[in-house]
Amino acid sequence: MSEQQRHDTEYGKTGFETRAIHAGYEPDPTTGAVIPPIYATSTYKQDGVGGLRGGYEYSRSGNPTRTALEGNLAALEEGERAFAFASGLAAEDTLVRALCRPGDHVVIPDDAYGGTFRLFDKVERAWGLEYGSAPVSDIDAVRAAIRPGATKLVWIETPTNPMLTIGDIEALAAVAHDAGALLVVDNTFASPYLQQPLTLGADVVVHSTTKYCGGHSDVVGGALVVRDAEIAEKVGFHQNAMGAVAGPFDAWLTLRGLKTLALRMERHSDNAERVVEFLTSHPQVTEVVYPGLPEHPGHAVAARQMRRFGGMVSFRVAGGEAQALAVCDRARIFTLGESLGGVESLIEHPGRMTHASVAGTDLEVPADLVRLSVGIETADDLVADLAAALEG
Ligand SMILES: *Cc1c(COP(=O)(O)O)cnc(C)c1O
């Protein structure tokens, strides 16, 4: 066992906040630096041919700043190992190549993140991978979408985007495993603070660390966290062989973000609850979609598998698309923009923005829907901003 592994095992027994701050990096033995340096180096001096100091030979294969991030993410998701990538989609593509072959089949959510759907539909399908889709909330539909023998992965998101549908991770892991498939959970919306899929039976966790993990809207990145050594071996080989790795500065920013993940997710959840309370009683709002609401169809499952319900809220307005667009335009503190999970509140119109490409398909979202990524500003200011935008 290496020094670093011993260190991570020690932190494995500690609480989430302690792991978020310490796991993956030991203060530098020569300088004492408490935070890992940004190792902006492509290569490493060898002490004689093959004499590697600390195991590094070339930064695609390994870089100490990236190693620190990967150790931290593995500890937070309680996985065997983590791997950091240039983006969430780069992580997804690497995972598919590592675990599937042309002719294999995967099941994806019928409301998968748009980029994930495009990856499977346009890129992996051209390579020979087949896919079917099912709503993650319907266990029988997921079971029916599996092709015995051919399905290698059951791939879910929970909560999904933008309708915040909830999938039962434990039950879906059993369904996947019964069919000889693995369960992959895209944990981007919940983050490891709110939900740890590997502890519920999932085999692989996918992150767009661009969102809550990074948390400051200043870096694009992705990650895979795996449950066992055999999958780790395959993913590690493909990370190096395909090369879509996180650069050292991106890894550093993401690690810096993760240190405050627990605090941020608590405040995101507090503020979302305040916003939900305001929207539910507003006469211009016809429906509020939030897994924390008892009337949300996934509430019971979410309450079981999530620590809290997070910062994403969707709602529908009485005045149809015109009002939904006007609310997006009039909001001031809620910045009009795509993406999510940063400290600043964002507002968007899924029908015209993030989900414009699925118009006319089964994935089409209601035109009167507005999606919020509730940030960590003063809750009263957020409520006042939405009140003004709705009054207009
Ligand atoms: C953003 C996102 C992705 C894609 O990640 P990128 O970092 O943009 O490549 C995948 N899944 C979900 C749920 C996302 O929100």
Short mmCIF file of C-alpha atoms and ligand atoms in Angstrom, two decimals:
data_model
loop_
_atom_site.label_atom_id
_atom_site.label_comp_id
_atom_site.label_asym_id
_atom_site.label_seq_id
_atom_site.Cartn_x
_atom_site.Cartn_y
_atom_site.Cartn_z
CA MET A 1 0.00 0.00 0.00
CA SER A 2 1.43 3.42 -0.96
CA GLU A 3 1.61 6.41 1.42
CA GLN A 4 -1.26 8.01 -0.50
CA GLN A 5 -3.47 4.91 -0.32
CA ARG A 6 -2.77 4.60 3.42
CA HIS A 7 -3.76 8.25 3.79
CA ASP A 8 -7.00 7.77 1.82
CA THR A 9 -7.90 4.65 3.79
CA GLU A 10 -7.45 6.63 7.02
CA TYR A 11 -9.78 9.34 5.75
CA GLY A 12 -12.20 6.66 4.59
CA LYS A 13 -13.42 6.40 8.19
CA THR A 14 -14.10 10.12 8.58
CA GLY A 15 -17.18 12.22 7.85
CA PHE A 16 -18.02 13.65 4.44
CA GLU A 17 -16.82 17.20 5.19
CA THR A 18 -13.48 15.95 6.52
CA ARG A 19 -12.94 13.77 3.45
CA ALA A 20 -13.91 16.65 1.13
CA ILE A 21 -11.15 18.77 2.62
CA HIS A 22 -8.38 16.20 3.20
CA ALA A 23 -8.76 13.06 1.10
CA GLY A 24 -6.53 12.63 -1.94
CA TYR A 25 -3.65 14.85 -0.86
CA GLU A 26 -1.08 14.87 1.92
CA PRO A 27 0.77 18.19 2.53
CA ASP A 28 3.81 18.24 0.26
CA PRO A 29 6.72 16.46 2.02
CA THR A 30 9.35 18.94 0.75
CA THR A 31 7.54 22.29 1.10
CA GLY A 32 4.62 21.52 3.41
CA ALA A 33 2.20 23.09 0.88
CA VAL A 34 -1.28 22.45 2.27
CA ILE A 35 -2.87 22.66 -1.18
CA PRO A 36 -1.55 20.62 -4.10
CA PRO A 37 0.44 22.64 -6.63
CA ILE A 38 -0.84 22.90 -10.21
CA TYR A 39 1.67 20.50 -11.74
CA ALA A 40 1.92 22.17 -15.14
CA THR A 41 4.28 19.58 -16.56
CA SER A 42 3.88 17.12 -19.40
CA THR A 43 6.78 14.85 -18.46
CA TYR A 44 8.90 13.76 -15.48
CA LYS A 45 12.65 13.22 -15.05
CA GLN A 46 13.57 9.57 -14.62
CA ASP A 47 16.40 8.44 -12.35
CA GLY A 48 17.91 6.04 -14.85
CA VAL A 49 15.75 4.35 -17.51
CA GLY A 50 12.43 3.35 -15.95
CA GLY A 51 13.37 4.91 -12.58
CA LEU A 52 10.17 6.83 -11.85
CA ARG A 53 9.93 9.00 -8.73
CA GLY A 54 6.39 8.59 -7.43
CA GLY A 55 5.15 6.66 -10.46
CA TYR A 56 4.74 9.55 -12.92
CA GLU A 57 6.16 9.34 -16.45
CA TYR A 58 3.85 11.42 -18.71
CA SER A 59 0.86 13.61 -17.77
CA ARG A 60 -1.73 11.88 -19.95
CA SER A 61 -1.05 8.73 -17.92
CA GLY A 62 -0.87 10.54 -14.59
CA ASN A 63 -0.41 14.01 -13.09
CA PRO A 64 -0.17 14.70 -9.34
CA THR A 65 -2.82 17.45 -9.36
CA ARG A 66 -5.23 15.13 -11.16
CA THR A 67 -4.32 12.30 -8.75
CA ALA A 68 -5.32 14.52 -5.82
CA LEU A 69 -8.72 15.23 -7.41
CA GLU A 70 -9.25 11.56 -8.26
CA GLY A 71 -8.41 10.47 -4.69
CA ASN A 72 -10.82 13.05 -3.32
CA LEU A 73 -13.70 12.03 -5.61
CA ALA A 74 -13.18 8.32 -4.83
CA ALA A 75 -13.39 9.10 -1.11
CA LEU A 76 -16.53 11.25 -1.50
CA GLU A 77 -18.40 8.64 -3.57
CA GLU A 78 -17.00 5.77 -1.45
CA GLY A 79 -15.64 4.13 -4.59
CA GLU A 80 -12.62 1.96 -5.32
CA ARG A 81 -11.13 4.54 -7.70
CA ALA A 82 -12.04 7.73 -9.56
CA PHE A 83 -10.88 9.07 -12.92
CA ALA A 84 -11.01 12.73 -13.98
CA PHE A 85 -11.77 13.82 -17.55
CA ALA A 86 -11.85 16.94 -19.70
CA SER A 87 -15.69 17.05 -19.58
CA GLY A 88 -18.66 15.00 -18.45
CA LEU A 89 -19.21 13.78 -22.01
CA ALA A 90 -15.56 12.74 -22.35
CA ALA A 91 -16.02 10.65 -19.19
CA GLU A 92 -19.19 9.08 -20.63
CA ASP A 93 -17.58 8.21 -23.97
CA THR A 94 -14.59 6.66 -22.21
CA LEU A 95 -16.89 4.56 -20.02
CA VAL A 96 -18.83 3.23 -23.01
CA ARG A 97 -15.64 2.19 -24.84
CA ALA A 98 -14.27 0.60 -21.67
CA LEU A 99 -17.34 -1.52 -20.91
CA CYS A 100 -19.13 -2.11 -24.25
CA ARG A 101 -18.33 -3.48 -27.70
CA PRO A 102 -20.12 -2.90 -31.03
CA GLY A 103 -23.32 -4.98 -31.07
CA ASP A 104 -23.91 -4.51 -27.33
CA HIS A 105 -26.98 -2.72 -26.01
CA VAL A 106 -27.55 -0.14 -23.28
CA VAL A 107 -30.69 1.27 -21.64
CA ILE A 108 -30.75 5.06 -21.13
CA PRO A 109 -33.31 7.40 -19.50
CA ASP A 110 -36.12 8.49 -21.83
CA ASP A 111 -35.36 12.03 -20.63
CA ALA A 112 -31.56 11.72 -20.59
CA TYR A 113 -29.43 14.87 -20.46
CA GLY A 114 -29.42 16.15 -24.07
CA GLY A 115 -25.68 15.74 -24.55
CA THR A 116 -25.84 12.17 -23.25
CA PHE A 117 -28.71 11.34 -25.62
CA ARG A 118 -26.79 12.84 -28.55
CA LEU A 119 -23.66 10.88 -27.60
CA PHE A 120 -25.56 7.57 -27.69
CA ASP A 121 -27.77 8.43 -30.68
CA LYS A 122 -25.18 9.99 -32.97
CA VAL A 123 -21.75 8.80 -31.85
CA GLU A 124 -21.97 5.43 -30.06
CA ARG A 125 -24.66 4.15 -32.43
CA ALA A 126 -22.43 4.88 -35.44
CA TRP A 127 -19.80 2.72 -33.69
CA GLY A 128 -22.33 -0.15 -33.46
CA LEU A 129 -23.77 0.26 -29.96
CA GLU A 130 -27.55 -0.06 -29.70
CA TYR A 131 -29.74 1.63 -27.13
CA GLY A 132 -33.28 1.59 -25.81
CA SER A 133 -34.86 4.05 -23.42
CA ALA A 134 -37.22 3.98 -20.45
CA PRO A 135 -38.40 6.37 -17.74
CA VAL A 136 -36.10 5.96 -14.72
CA SER A 137 -39.10 6.12 -12.36
CA ASP A 138 -40.70 3.00 -13.92
CA ILE A 139 -38.85 -0.14 -12.83
CA ASP A 140 -40.97 -2.47 -15.01
CA ALA A 141 -40.33 -0.31 -18.07
CA VAL A 142 -36.58 -0.38 -17.40
CA ARG A 143 -36.72 -4.18 -16.98
CA ALA A 144 -38.69 -4.48 -20.25
CA ALA A 145 -36.14 -2.32 -22.10
CA ILE A 146 -33.31 -4.72 -21.19
CA ARG A 147 -32.31 -7.21 -23.89
CA PRO A 148 -31.13 -10.30 -22.04
CA GLY A 149 -27.58 -11.15 -23.02
CA ALA A 150 -27.04 -7.99 -25.05
CA THR A 151 -27.63 -5.22 -22.50
CA LYS A 152 -24.34 -4.36 -20.80
CA LEU A 153 -25.32 -1.12 -19.05
CA VAL A 154 -28.45 0.28 -17.45
CA TRP A 155 -27.70 4.00 -17.37
CA ILE A 156 -29.79 6.33 -15.24
CA GLU A 157 -29.89 9.89 -13.97
CA THR A 158 -31.67 10.80 -10.76
CA PRO A 159 -33.01 13.46 -10.44
CA THR A 160 -33.39 13.96 -14.22
CA ASN A 161 -33.38 17.21 -16.13
CA PRO A 162 -35.60 19.30 -16.21
CA MET A 163 -38.57 17.30 -14.83
CA LEU A 164 -36.59 16.04 -11.78
CA THR A 165 -37.84 12.47 -12.15
CA ILE A 166 -36.48 10.11 -9.48
CA GLY A 167 -35.11 6.60 -10.10
CA ASP A 168 -34.82 4.07 -7.25
CA ILE A 169 -31.08 3.30 -7.35
CA GLU A 170 -31.22 0.21 -5.14
CA ALA A 171 -34.12 -1.36 -7.06
CA LEU A 172 -32.61 -0.53 -10.46
CA ALA A 173 -29.25 -2.00 -9.43
CA ALA A 174 -31.07 -5.27 -8.67
CA VAL A 175 -32.85 -5.17 -12.06
CA ALA A 176 -29.56 -4.53 -13.90
CA HIS A 177 -27.65 -7.20 -11.98
CA ASP A 178 -30.39 -9.81 -12.52
CA ALA A 179 -29.88 -9.32 -16.25
CA GLY A 180 -26.07 -9.48 -16.01
CA ALA A 181 -25.74 -5.74 -16.69
CA LEU A 182 -24.08 -2.97 -14.69
CA LEU A 183 -25.89 0.06 -13.24
CA VAL A 184 -24.39 3.44 -14.17
CA VAL A 185 -25.72 6.50 -12.31
CA ASP A 186 -25.16 10.03 -13.57
CA ASN A 187 -24.98 11.75 -10.16
CA THR A 188 -24.45 15.28 -11.51
CA PHE A 189 -27.71 16.78 -10.19
CA ALA A 190 -27.41 15.38 -6.66
CA SER A 191 -23.61 15.50 -6.15
CA PRO A 192 -21.91 13.02 -3.79
CA TYR A 193 -23.02 15.09 -0.80
CA LEU A 194 -26.72 14.41 -1.39
CA GLN A 195 -26.49 10.88 -2.79
CA GLN A 196 -23.89 8.12 -3.01
CA PRO A 197 -25.08 5.62 -5.63
CA LEU A 198 -22.20 3.14 -5.15
CA THR A 199 -23.32 2.55 -1.56
CA LEU A 200 -26.80 1.68 -2.93
CA GLY A 201 -25.53 -0.95 -5.37
CA ALA A 202 -24.59 1.06 -8.47
CA ASP A 203 -21.38 0.00 -10.25
CA VAL A 204 -20.27 3.30 -11.79
CA VAL A 205 -20.98 6.94 -10.98
CA VAL A 206 -20.69 9.56 -13.74
CA HIS A 207 -20.25 13.27 -13.02
CA SER A 208 -20.22 16.41 -15.02
CA THR A 209 -17.96 18.09 -12.41
CA THR A 210 -18.72 21.28 -14.36
CA LYS A 211 -21.87 21.55 -12.22
CA TYR A 212 -22.06 21.12 -8.40
CA CYS A 213 -18.65 19.47 -7.84
CA GLY A 214 -16.74 22.42 -9.34
CA GLY A 215 -19.56 24.65 -8.18
CA HIS A 216 -18.29 28.05 -9.35
CA SER A 217 -19.08 28.01 -13.10
CA ASP A 218 -15.38 28.40 -13.90
CA VAL A 219 -14.36 24.96 -15.20
CA VAL A 220 -15.63 22.16 -17.47
CA GLY A 221 -14.81 18.64 -16.30
CA GLY A 222 -16.06 15.11 -15.82
CA ALA A 223 -15.43 12.08 -13.65
CA LEU A 224 -16.07 8.35 -13.33
CA VAL A 225 -16.05 6.65 -9.94
CA VAL A 226 -16.15 2.86 -9.89
CA ARG A 227 -17.02 0.25 -7.33
CA ASP A 228 -14.56 -2.53 -8.06
CA ALA A 229 -11.00 -3.13 -9.17
CA GLU A 230 -11.92 -4.97 -12.38
CA ILE A 231 -13.93 -2.03 -13.74
CA ALA A 232 -11.21 0.35 -12.49
CA GLU A 233 -8.64 -1.54 -14.53
CA LYS A 234 -10.68 -1.20 -17.75
CA VAL A 235 -11.57 2.46 -17.19
CA GLY A 236 -7.97 3.32 -16.24
CA PHE A 237 -6.66 1.68 -19.42
CA HIS A 238 -9.18 3.59 -21.59
CA GLN A 239 -8.58 6.91 -19.80
CA ASN A 240 -4.93 6.69 -20.84
CA ALA A 241 -5.54 5.08 -24.24
CA MET A 242 -8.24 7.58 -25.27
CA GLY A 243 -6.59 10.55 -23.56
CA ALA A 244 -9.55 12.81 -22.69
CA VAL A 245 -7.99 13.64 -19.31
CA ALA A 246 -8.56 16.65 -17.04
CA GLY A 247 -5.70 19.16 -17.28
CA PRO A 248 -3.89 20.14 -14.06
CA PHE A 249 -5.48 23.61 -13.70
CA ASP A 250 -8.97 22.20 -14.31
CA ALA A 251 -8.30 19.44 -11.77
CA TRP A 252 -7.09 22.04 -9.25
CA LEU A 253 -10.19 24.23 -9.66
CA THR A 254 -12.50 21.22 -9.28
CA LEU A 255 -10.67 20.04 -6.14
CA ARG A 256 -10.93 23.54 -4.70
CA GLY A 257 -14.66 23.48 -5.38
CA LEU A 258 -15.17 20.07 -3.74
CA LYS A 259 -13.76 21.30 -0.42
CA THR A 260 -16.92 23.41 0.11
CA LEU A 261 -19.41 21.02 -1.53
CA ALA A 262 -21.16 20.12 1.75
CA LEU A 263 -21.69 23.77 2.76
CA ARG A 264 -22.83 24.74 -0.71
CA MET A 265 -25.31 21.87 -1.08
CA GLU A 266 -26.84 22.69 2.30
CA ARG A 267 -27.37 26.30 1.24
CA HIS A 268 -28.55 25.34 -2.27
CA SER A 269 -31.14 23.08 -0.60
CA ASP A 270 -32.17 25.74 1.97
CA ASN A 271 -32.62 28.36 -0.74
CA ALA A 272 -34.45 25.97 -3.07
CA GLU A 273 -36.90 25.18 -0.26
CA ARG A 274 -37.55 28.89 0.27
CA VAL A 275 -38.09 29.41 -3.48
CA VAL A 276 -40.39 26.37 -3.68
CA GLU A 277 -42.45 27.65 -0.74
CA PHE A 278 -42.85 31.01 -2.50
CA LEU A 279 -43.69 29.52 -5.91
CA THR A 280 -46.23 26.99 -4.56
CA SER A 281 -48.39 29.79 -3.19
CA HIS A 282 -48.06 32.13 -6.21
CA PRO A 283 -51.29 32.54 -8.24
CA GLN A 284 -49.38 32.69 -11.57
CA VAL A 285 -47.62 29.36 -10.94
CA THR A 286 -49.61 26.28 -11.98
CA GLU A 287 -47.12 23.58 -10.91
CA VAL A 288 -43.87 23.38 -8.97
CA VAL A 289 -41.62 20.41 -9.68
CA TYR A 290 -39.29 19.60 -6.76
CA PRO A 291 -38.56 16.15 -5.28
CA GLY A 292 -38.82 17.66 -1.79
CA LEU A 293 -42.56 18.25 -2.25
CA PRO A 294 -44.72 15.42 -0.82
CA GLU A 295 -46.86 15.46 -3.99
CA HIS A 296 -43.82 14.83 -6.25
CA PRO A 297 -44.23 11.21 -7.50
CA GLY A 298 -40.62 10.38 -6.57
CA HIS A 299 -40.71 12.00 -3.14
CA ALA A 300 -40.62 8.82 -1.04
CA VAL A 301 -37.72 7.32 -3.01
CA ALA A 302 -35.84 10.64 -3.00
CA ALA A 303 -36.33 10.98 0.77
CA ARG A 304 -34.85 7.48 1.20
CA GLN A 305 -31.80 7.81 -1.02
CA MET A 306 -30.95 11.54 -0.84
CA ARG A 307 -29.72 13.51 2.17
CA ARG A 308 -31.68 16.58 0.98
CA PHE A 309 -33.42 17.54 -2.27
CA GLY A 310 -30.89 19.89 -3.86
CA GLY A 311 -30.94 23.18 -5.71
CA MET A 312 -32.81 22.41 -8.94
CA VAL A 313 -36.42 23.57 -9.22
CA SER A 314 -38.74 23.66 -12.25
CA PHE A 315 -42.13 25.37 -12.45
CA ARG A 316 -44.91 26.06 -14.92
CA VAL A 317 -46.72 29.37 -15.33
CA ALA A 318 -50.36 30.19 -16.08
CA GLY A 319 -49.54 32.49 -19.02
CA GLY A 320 -47.98 29.78 -21.22
CA GLU A 321 -44.76 30.11 -23.19
CA ALA A 322 -44.99 33.90 -23.45
CA GLN A 323 -45.03 34.31 -19.69
CA ALA A 324 -42.31 31.68 -19.17
CA LEU A 325 -40.04 33.59 -21.59
CA ALA A 326 -40.94 36.93 -19.95
CA VAL A 327 -40.08 35.61 -16.47
CA CYS A 328 -36.67 34.47 -17.79
CA ASP A 329 -36.08 37.90 -19.36
CA ARG A 330 -37.19 39.91 -16.34
CA ALA A 331 -35.24 38.05 -13.64
CA ARG A 332 -32.16 39.99 -12.58
CA ILE A 333 -30.37 38.09 -9.81
CA PHE A 334 -31.30 34.82 -11.50
CA THR A 335 -28.99 35.06 -14.51
CA LEU A 336 -30.43 33.85 -17.81
CA GLY A 337 -28.16 31.03 -18.91
CA GLU A 338 -27.64 27.32 -19.47
CA SER A 339 -25.73 25.02 -17.11
CA LEU A 340 -26.36 24.68 -13.37
CA GLY A 341 -24.78 23.97 -10.03
CA GLY A 342 -22.78 27.17 -9.55
CA VAL A 343 -22.93 29.53 -6.56
CA GLU A 344 -24.96 32.00 -8.67
CA SER A 345 -28.64 31.44 -9.41
CA LEU A 346 -29.50 30.69 -13.03
CA ILE A 347 -32.83 30.71 -14.85
CA GLU A 348 -33.64 29.22 -18.24
CA HIS A 349 -36.44 28.19 -20.57
CA PRO A 350 -35.78 24.48 -21.33
CA GLY A 351 -38.11 24.45 -24.37
CA ARG A 352 -36.11 27.13 -26.19
CA MET A 353 -32.70 26.60 -24.61
CA THR A 354 -31.32 23.36 -23.09
CA HIS A 355 -34.04 21.17 -24.58
CA ALA A 356 -34.64 22.92 -27.93
CA SER A 357 -33.11 19.93 -29.79
CA VAL A 358 -35.78 17.51 -28.48
CA ALA A 359 -38.77 19.58 -29.67
CA GLY A 360 -41.20 17.36 -31.57
CA THR A 361 -39.88 14.12 -29.97
CA ASP A 362 -41.09 12.15 -26.93
CA LEU A 363 -38.57 14.14 -24.89
CA GLU A 364 -40.27 17.48 -25.58
CA VAL A 365 -40.74 19.57 -22.42
CA PRO A 366 -43.77 21.82 -21.69
CA ALA A 367 -43.48 25.29 -23.27
CA ASP A 368 -44.68 26.96 -20.05
CA LEU A 369 -41.81 25.44 -18.03
CA VAL A 370 -39.05 27.48 -16.37
CA ARG A 371 -35.99 25.81 -14.80
CA LEU A 372 -34.03 27.30 -11.90
CA SER A 373 -30.60 26.42 -10.58
CA VAL A 374 -31.00 28.03 -7.18
CA GLY A 375 -27.70 29.51 -6.02
CA ILE A 376 -26.39 30.44 -2.59
CA GLU A 377 -27.26 34.16 -2.53
CA THR A 378 -29.50 35.66 0.19
CA ALA A 379 -32.78 33.74 0.03
CA ASP A 380 -34.95 36.88 0.46
CA ASP A 381 -33.29 38.46 -2.58
CA LEU A 382 -33.98 35.38 -4.69
CA VAL A 383 -37.64 35.31 -3.69
CA ALA A 384 -38.00 39.07 -4.35
CA ASP A 385 -36.38 38.66 -7.77
CA LEU A 386 -38.82 35.90 -8.77
CA ALA A 387 -41.76 37.88 -7.36
CA ALA A 388 -40.85 40.86 -9.55
CA ALA A 389 -40.26 38.65 -12.61
CA LEU A 390 -43.66 36.97 -12.18
CA GLU A 391 -45.52 40.25 -11.59
CA GLY A 392 -43.91 42.06 -14.54
C1 LIG B 1 -23.80 18.89 -18.03
C2 LIG B 1 -24.19 17.46 -17.88
C3 LIG B 1 -23.51 16.43 -18.55
C4 LIG B 1 -22.39 16.70 -19.54
O1 LIG B 1 -21.26 17.22 -18.93
P1 LIG B 1 -20.24 18.24 -19.63
O2 LIG B 1 -19.29 18.56 -18.53
O3 LIG B 1 -21.03 19.42 -20.12
O4 LIG B 1 -19.60 17.50 -20.77
C5 LIG B 1 -23.90 15.13 -18.32
N1 LIG B 1 -24.94 14.83 -17.50
C6 LIG B 1 -25.63 15.79 -16.86
C7 LIG B 1 -26.77 15.41 -15.98
C8 LIG B 1 -25.29 17.14 -17.03
O5 LIG B 1 -26.01 18.09 -16.41
#
